[in-house]
PDB file of C-alpha atoms in Angstrom:
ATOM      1  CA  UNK A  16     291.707 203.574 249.570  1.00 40.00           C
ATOM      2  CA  UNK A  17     294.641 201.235 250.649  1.00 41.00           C
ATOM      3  CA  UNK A  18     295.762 199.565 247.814  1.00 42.00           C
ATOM      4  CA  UNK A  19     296.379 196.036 247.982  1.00 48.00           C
ATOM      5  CA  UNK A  20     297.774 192.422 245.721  1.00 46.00           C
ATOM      6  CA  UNK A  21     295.073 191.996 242.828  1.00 44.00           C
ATOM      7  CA  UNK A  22     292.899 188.959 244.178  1.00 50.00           C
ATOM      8  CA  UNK A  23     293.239 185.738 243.076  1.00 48.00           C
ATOM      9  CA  UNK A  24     290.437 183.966 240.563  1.00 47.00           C
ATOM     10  CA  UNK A  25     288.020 181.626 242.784  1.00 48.00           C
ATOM     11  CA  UNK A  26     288.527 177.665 242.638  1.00 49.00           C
ATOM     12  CA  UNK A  27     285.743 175.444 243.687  1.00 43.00           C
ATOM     13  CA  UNK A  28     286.854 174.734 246.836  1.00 45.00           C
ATOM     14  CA  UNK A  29     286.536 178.313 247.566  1.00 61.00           C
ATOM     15  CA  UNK A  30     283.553 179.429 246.614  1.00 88.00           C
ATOM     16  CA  UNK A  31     280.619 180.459 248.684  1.00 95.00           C
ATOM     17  CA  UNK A  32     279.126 177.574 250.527  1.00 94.00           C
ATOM     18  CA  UNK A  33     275.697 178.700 250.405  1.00 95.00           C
ATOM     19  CA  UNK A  34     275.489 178.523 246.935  1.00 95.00           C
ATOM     20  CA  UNK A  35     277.051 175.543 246.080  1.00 94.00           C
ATOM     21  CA  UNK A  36     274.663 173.731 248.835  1.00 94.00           C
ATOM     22  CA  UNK A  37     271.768 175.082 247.018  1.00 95.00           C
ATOM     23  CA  UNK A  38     269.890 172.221 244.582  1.00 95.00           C
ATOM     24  CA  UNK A  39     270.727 172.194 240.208  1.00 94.00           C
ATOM     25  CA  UNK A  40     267.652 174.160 239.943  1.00 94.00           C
ATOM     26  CA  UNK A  41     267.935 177.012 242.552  1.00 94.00           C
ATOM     27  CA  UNK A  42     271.643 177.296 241.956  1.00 94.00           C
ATOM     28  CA  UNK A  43     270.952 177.554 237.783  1.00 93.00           C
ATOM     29  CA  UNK A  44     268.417 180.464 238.454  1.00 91.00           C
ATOM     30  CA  UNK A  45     270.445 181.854 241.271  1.00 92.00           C
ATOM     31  CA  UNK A  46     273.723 182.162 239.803  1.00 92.00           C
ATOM     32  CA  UNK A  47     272.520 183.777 236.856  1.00 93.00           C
ATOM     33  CA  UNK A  48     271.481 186.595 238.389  1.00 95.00           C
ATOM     34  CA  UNK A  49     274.663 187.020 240.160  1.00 95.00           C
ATOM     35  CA  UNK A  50     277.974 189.456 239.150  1.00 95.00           C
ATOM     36  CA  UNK A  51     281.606 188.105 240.111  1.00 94.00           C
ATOM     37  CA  UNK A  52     283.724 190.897 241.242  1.00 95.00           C
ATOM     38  CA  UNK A  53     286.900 191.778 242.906  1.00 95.00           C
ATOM     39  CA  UNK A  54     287.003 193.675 245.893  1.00 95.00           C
ATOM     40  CA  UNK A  55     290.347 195.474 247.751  1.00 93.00           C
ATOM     41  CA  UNK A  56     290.860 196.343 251.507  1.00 89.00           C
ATOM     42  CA  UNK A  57     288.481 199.037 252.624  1.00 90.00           C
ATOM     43  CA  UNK A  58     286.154 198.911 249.599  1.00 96.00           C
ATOM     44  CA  UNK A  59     283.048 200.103 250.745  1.00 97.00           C
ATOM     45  CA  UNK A  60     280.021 198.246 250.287  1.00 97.00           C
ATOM     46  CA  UNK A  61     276.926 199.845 252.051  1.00 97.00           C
ATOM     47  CA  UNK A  62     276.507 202.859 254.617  1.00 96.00           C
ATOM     48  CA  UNK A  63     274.504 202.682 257.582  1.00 95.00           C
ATOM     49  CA  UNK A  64     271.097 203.351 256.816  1.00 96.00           C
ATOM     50  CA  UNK A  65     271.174 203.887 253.635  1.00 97.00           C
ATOM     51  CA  UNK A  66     269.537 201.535 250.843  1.00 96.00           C
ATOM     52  CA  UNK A  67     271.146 198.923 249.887  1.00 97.00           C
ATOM     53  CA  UNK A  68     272.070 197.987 246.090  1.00 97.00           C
ATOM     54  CA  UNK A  69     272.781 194.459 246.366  1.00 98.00           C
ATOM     55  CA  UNK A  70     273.354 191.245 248.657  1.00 98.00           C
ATOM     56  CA  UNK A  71     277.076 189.865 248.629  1.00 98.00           C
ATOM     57  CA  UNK A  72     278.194 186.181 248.967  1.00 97.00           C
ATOM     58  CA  UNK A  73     281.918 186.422 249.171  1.00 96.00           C
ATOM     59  CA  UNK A  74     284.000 183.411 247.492  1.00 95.00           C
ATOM     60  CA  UNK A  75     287.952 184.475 249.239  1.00 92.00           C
ATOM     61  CA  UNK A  76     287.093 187.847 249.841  1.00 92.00           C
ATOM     62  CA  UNK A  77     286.519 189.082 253.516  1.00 94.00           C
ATOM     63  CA  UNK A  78     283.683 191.564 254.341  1.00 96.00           C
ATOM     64  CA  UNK A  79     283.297 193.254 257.767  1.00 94.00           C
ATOM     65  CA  UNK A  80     279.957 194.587 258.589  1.00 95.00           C
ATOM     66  CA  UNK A  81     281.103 197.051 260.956  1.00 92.00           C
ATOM     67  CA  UNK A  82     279.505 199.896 264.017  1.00 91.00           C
ATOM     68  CA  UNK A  83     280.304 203.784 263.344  1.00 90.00           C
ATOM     69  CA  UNK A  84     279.539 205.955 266.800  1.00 88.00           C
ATOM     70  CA  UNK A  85     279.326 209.640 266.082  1.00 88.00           C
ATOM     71  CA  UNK A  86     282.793 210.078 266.934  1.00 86.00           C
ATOM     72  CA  UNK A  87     283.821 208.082 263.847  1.00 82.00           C
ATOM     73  CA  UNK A  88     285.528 205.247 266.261  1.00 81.00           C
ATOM     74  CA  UNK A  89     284.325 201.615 265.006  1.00 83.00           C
ATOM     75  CA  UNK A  90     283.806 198.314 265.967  1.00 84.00           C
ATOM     76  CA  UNK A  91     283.649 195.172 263.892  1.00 86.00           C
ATOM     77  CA  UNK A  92     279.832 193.901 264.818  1.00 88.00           C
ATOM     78  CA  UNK A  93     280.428 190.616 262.361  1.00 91.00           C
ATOM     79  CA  UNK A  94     282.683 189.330 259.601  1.00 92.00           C
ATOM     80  CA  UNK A  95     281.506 187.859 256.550  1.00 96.00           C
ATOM     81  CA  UNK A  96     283.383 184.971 254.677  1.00 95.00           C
ATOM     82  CA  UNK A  97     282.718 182.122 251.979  1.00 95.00           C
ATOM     83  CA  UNK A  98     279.997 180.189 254.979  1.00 95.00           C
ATOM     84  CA  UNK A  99     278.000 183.388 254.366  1.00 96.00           C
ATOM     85  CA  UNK A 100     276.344 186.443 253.020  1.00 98.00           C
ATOM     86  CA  UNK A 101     276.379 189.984 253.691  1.00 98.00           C
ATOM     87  CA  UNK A 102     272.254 191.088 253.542  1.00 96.00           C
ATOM     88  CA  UNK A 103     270.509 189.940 256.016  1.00 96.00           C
ATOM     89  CA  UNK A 104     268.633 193.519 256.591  1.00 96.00           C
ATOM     90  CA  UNK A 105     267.195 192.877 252.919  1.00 97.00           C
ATOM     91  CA  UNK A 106     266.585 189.170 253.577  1.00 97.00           C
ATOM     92  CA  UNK A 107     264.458 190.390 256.731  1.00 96.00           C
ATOM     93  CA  UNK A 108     262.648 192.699 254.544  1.00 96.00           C
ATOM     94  CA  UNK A 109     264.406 195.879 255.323  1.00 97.00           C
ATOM     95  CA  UNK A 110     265.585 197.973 252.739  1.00 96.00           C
ATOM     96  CA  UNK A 111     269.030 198.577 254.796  1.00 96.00           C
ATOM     97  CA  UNK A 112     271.067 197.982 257.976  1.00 95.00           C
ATOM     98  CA  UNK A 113     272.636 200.072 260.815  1.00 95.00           C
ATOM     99  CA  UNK A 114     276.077 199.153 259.800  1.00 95.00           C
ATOM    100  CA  UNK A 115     278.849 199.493 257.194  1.00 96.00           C
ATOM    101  CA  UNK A 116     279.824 197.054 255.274  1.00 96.00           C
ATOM    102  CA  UNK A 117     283.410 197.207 254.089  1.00 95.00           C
ATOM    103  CA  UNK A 118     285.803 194.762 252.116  1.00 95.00           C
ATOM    104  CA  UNK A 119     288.338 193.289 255.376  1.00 89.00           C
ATOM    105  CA  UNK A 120     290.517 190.623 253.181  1.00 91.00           C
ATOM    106  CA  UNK A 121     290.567 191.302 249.409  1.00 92.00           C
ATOM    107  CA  UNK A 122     289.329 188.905 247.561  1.00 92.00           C
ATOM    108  CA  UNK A 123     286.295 188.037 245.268  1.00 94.00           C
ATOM    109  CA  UNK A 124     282.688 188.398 245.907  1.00 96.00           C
ATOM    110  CA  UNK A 125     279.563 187.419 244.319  1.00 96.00           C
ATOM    111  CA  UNK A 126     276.664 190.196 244.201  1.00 97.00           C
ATOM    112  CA  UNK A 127     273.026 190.297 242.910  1.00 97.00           C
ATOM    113  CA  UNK A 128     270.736 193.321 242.837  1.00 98.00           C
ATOM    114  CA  UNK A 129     268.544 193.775 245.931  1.00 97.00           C
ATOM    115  CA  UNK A 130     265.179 193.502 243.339  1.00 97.00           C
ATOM    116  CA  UNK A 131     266.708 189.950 241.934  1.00 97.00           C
ATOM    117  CA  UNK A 132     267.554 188.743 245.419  1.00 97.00           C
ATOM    118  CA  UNK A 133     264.207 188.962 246.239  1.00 95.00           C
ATOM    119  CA  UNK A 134     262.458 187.678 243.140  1.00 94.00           C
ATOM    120  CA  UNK A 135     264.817 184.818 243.650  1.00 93.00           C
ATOM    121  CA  UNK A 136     263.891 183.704 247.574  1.00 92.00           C
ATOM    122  CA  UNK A 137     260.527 183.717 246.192  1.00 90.00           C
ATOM    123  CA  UNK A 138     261.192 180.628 244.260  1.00 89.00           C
ATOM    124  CA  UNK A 139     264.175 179.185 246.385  1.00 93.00           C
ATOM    125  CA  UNK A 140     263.087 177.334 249.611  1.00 94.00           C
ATOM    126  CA  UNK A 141     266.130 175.941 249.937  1.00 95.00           C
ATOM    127  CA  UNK A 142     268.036 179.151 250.181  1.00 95.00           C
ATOM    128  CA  UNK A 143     265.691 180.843 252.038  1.00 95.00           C
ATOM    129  CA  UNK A 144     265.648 177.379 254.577  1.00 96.00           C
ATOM    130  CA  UNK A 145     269.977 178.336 254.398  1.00 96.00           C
ATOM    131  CA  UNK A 146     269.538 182.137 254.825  1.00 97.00           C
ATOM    132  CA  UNK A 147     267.733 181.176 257.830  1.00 97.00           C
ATOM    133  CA  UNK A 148     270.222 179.391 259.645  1.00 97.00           C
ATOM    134  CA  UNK A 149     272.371 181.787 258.969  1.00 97.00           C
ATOM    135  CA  UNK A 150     270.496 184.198 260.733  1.00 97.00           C
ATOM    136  CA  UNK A 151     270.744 182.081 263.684  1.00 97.00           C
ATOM    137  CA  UNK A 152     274.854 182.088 263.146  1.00 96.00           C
ATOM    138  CA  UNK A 153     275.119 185.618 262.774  1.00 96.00           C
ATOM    139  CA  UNK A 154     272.983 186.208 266.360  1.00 95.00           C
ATOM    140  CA  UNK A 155     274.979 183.402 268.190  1.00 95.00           C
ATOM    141  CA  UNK A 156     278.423 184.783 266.955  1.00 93.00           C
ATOM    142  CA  UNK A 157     277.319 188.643 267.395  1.00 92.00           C
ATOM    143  CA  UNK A 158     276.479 187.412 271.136  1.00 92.00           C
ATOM    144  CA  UNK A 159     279.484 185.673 271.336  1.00 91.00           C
ATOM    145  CA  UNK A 160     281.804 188.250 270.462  1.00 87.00           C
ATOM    146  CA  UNK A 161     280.275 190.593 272.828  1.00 87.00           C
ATOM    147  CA  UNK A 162     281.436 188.342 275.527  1.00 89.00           C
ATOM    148  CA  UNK A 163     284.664 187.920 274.212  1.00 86.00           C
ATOM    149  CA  UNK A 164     285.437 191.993 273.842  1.00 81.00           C
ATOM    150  CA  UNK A 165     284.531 192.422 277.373  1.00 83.00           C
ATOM    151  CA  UNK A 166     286.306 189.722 279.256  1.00 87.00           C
ATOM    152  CA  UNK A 167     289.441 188.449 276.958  1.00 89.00           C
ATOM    153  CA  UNK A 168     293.190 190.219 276.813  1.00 89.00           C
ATOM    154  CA  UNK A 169     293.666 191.654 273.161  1.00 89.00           C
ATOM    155  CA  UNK A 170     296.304 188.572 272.280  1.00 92.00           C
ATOM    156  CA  UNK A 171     293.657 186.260 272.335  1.00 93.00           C
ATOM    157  CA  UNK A 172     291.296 188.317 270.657  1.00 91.00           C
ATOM    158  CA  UNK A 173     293.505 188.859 267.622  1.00 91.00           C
ATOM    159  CA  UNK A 174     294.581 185.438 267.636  1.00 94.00           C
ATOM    160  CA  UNK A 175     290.529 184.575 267.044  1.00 92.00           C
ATOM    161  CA  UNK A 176     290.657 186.881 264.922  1.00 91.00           C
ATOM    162  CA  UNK A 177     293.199 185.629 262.617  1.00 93.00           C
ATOM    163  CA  UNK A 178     291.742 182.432 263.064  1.00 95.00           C
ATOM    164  CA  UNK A 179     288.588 183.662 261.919  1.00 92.00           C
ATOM    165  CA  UNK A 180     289.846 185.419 258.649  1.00 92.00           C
ATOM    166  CA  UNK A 181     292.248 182.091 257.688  1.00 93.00           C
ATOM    167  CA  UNK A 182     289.064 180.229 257.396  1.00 92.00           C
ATOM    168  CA  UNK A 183     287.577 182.232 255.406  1.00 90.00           C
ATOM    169  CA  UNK A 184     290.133 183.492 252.971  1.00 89.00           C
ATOM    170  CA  UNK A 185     291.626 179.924 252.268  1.00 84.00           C
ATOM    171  CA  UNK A 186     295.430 180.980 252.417  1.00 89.00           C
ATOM    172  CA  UNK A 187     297.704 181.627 254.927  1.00 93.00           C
ATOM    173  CA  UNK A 188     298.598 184.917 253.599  1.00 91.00           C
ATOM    174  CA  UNK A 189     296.163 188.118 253.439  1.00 89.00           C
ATOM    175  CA  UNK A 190     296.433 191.974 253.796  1.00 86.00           C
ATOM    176  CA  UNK A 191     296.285 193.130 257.198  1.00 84.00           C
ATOM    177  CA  UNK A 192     297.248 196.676 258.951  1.00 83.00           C
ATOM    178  CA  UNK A 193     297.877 196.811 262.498  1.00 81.00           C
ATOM    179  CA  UNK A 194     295.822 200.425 261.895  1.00 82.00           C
ATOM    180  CA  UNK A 195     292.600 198.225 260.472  1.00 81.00           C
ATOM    181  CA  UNK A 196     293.179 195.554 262.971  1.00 83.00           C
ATOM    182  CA  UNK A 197     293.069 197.850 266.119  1.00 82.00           C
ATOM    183  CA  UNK A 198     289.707 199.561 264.279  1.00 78.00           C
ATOM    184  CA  UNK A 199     287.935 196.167 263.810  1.00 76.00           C
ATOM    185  CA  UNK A 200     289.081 195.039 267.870  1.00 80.00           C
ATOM    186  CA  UNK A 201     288.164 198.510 269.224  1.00 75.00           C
ATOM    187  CA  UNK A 202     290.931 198.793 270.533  1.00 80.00           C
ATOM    188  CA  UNK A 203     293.758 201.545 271.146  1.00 82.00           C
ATOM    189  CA  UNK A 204     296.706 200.702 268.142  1.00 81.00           C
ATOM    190  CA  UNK A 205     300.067 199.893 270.444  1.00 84.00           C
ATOM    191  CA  UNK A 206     297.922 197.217 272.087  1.00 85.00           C
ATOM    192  CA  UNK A 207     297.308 195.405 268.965  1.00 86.00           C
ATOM    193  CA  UNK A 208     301.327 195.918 268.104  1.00 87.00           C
ATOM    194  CA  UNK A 209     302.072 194.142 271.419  1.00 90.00           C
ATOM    195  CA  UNK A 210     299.882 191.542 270.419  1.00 90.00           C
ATOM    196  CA  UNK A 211     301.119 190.859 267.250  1.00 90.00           C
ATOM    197  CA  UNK A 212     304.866 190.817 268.287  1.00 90.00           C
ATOM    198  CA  UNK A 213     303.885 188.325 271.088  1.00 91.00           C
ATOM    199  CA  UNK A 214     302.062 186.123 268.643  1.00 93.00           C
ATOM    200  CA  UNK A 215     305.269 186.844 266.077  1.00 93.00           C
ATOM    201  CA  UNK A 216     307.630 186.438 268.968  1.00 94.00           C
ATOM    202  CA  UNK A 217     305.957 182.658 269.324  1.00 94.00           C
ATOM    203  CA  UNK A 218     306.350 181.788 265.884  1.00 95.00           C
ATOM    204  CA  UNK A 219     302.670 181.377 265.527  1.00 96.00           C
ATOM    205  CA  UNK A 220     302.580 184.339 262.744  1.00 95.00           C
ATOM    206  CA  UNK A 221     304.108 186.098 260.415  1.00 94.00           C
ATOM    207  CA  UNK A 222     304.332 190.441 259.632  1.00 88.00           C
ATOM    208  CA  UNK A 223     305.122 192.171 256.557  1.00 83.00           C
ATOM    209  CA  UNK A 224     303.978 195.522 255.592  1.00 82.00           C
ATOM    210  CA  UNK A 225     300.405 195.627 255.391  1.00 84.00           C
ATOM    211  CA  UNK A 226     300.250 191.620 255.119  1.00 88.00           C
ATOM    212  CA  UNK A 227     300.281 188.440 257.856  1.00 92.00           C
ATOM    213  CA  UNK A 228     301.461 184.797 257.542  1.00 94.00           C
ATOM    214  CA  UNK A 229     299.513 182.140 259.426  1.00 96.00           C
ATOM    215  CA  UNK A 230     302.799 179.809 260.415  1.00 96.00           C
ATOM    216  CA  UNK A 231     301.551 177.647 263.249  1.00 97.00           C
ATOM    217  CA  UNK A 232     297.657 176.986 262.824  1.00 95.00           C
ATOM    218  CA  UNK A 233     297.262 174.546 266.050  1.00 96.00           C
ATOM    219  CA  UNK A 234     299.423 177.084 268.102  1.00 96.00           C
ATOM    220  CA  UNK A 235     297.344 179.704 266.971  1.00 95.00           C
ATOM    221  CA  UNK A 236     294.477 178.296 268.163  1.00 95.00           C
ATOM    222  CA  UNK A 237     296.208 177.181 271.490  1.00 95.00           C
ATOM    223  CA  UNK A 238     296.877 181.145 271.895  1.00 95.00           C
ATOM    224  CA  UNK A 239     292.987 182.149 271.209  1.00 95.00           C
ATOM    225  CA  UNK A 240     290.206 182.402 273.680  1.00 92.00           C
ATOM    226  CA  UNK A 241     287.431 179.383 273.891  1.00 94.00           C
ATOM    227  CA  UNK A 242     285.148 181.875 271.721  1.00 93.00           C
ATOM    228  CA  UNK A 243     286.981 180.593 268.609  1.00 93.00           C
ATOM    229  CA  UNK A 244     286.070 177.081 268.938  1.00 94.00           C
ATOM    230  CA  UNK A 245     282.668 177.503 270.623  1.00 95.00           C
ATOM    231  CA  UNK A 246     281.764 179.451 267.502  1.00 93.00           C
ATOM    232  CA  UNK A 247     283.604 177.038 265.091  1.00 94.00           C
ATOM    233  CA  UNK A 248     281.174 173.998 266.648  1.00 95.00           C
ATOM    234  CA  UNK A 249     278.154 176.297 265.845  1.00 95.00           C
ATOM    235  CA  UNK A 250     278.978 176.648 262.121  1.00 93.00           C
ATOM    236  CA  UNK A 251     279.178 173.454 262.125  1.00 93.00           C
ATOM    237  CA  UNK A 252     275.751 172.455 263.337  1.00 94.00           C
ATOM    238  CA  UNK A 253     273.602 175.490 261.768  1.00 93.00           C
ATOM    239  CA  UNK A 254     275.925 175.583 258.145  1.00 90.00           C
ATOM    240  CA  UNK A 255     277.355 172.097 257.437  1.00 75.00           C
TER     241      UNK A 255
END
């Protein structure tokens, strides 16, 4: 397991925004069913199908629900920040999913038992009216990625992805391996080195061993593809 900085404690600003949208009365009973927990870089969270123990809402911890071929290569399928949850298989009514869920930024993460999660959305409309919209995020992102791994260069890809993990962490530092970052792209490990050392060369980033530095945000996002911003505008709609 790589090890990693210890996490640092959640603030309000950071924790998960599904639960802090939910009413006094849902969040009361929801919360106290829920466990606070740190979690490091590769921390496994759930196999492909195979039961799952509990539903995560991350506060500044990253999770990456990720696609294992029989050849042990992977993609990243979705990533999970503070907008969302990591569960939707057991939301749907399915007792698991055909990914693997794995920690991607350390970080903190709320979890509740599958049994309480489901006792709970019983008497939480409100979260279950959240869960759903989420739902509709996770398909619209999922589809938009797909588009952007088949017809965008690997610079701009990382550079979404950086973007993508920066707003969900909430600092401009976070672990990050060139090794892990090639895995979650799909992509062969010297192209993601040329890609960071173009993005490093531009002084939109920074690299330390095992670790990156968001420097310039807006050039960042001038060096990503349209995905990143066509996605951004859909949180906005379905999850603000």
């Amino acid at each position: 397991m790589t090890t990693s900085a210890a996490p640092q404690s959640p603030t309000i600003p950071e924790l998960n925004r599904l639960i802090v949208r939910l009413p006094p009365d849902e969040r009361t009973a929801f919360e106290g069913c829920l466990e606070t927990i740190p979690l490091k870089v590769k921390d496994l969270l759930f196999e492909p199908d195979q039961p799952h123990d509990y539903v995560y809402f991350p506060h500044n911890g990253v999770i990456s629900l990720v696609t294992v071929l029989r050849d042990g290569d992977l993609i990243e399928a979705m990533t999970v920040g503070k907008e969302g949850f990591a569960g939707l298989a057991i939301f749907h009514g399915a007792n698991s999913s055909a990914c693997r869920g794995i920690c991607q930024v350390s970080g903190y993460v709320s979890r509740i038992t599958v049994q309480d999660f489901r006792r709970c959305m019983d008497l939480a409309p409100e979260m279950k009216r959240l869960l759903h919209r989420y739902a509709q995020y996770v398909f619209e992102t999922v589809s938009q990625s797909a588009a952007c791994n088949r017809l965008h260069v690997i610079e701009q890809r990382c550079a979404r992805w950086l973007l993508m993990t920066h707003d969900r962490v909430g600092r401009d530092d976070f672990d990050l391996t060139q090794e892990f970052l090639a895995e979650m792209l799909a992509v062969r490990r010297p192209g993601v080195t040329v890609a960071i050392g173009i993005l490093v060369s531009r002084g939109l980033i920074g690299h330390g061993r095992g670790t990156i530095r968001i420097i310039d945000r807006a050039g960042l996002e001038q060096a990503s593809c349209e995905c990143y911003n066509t996605v951004k505008k859909r949180e906005a709609i379905l999850l603000q």
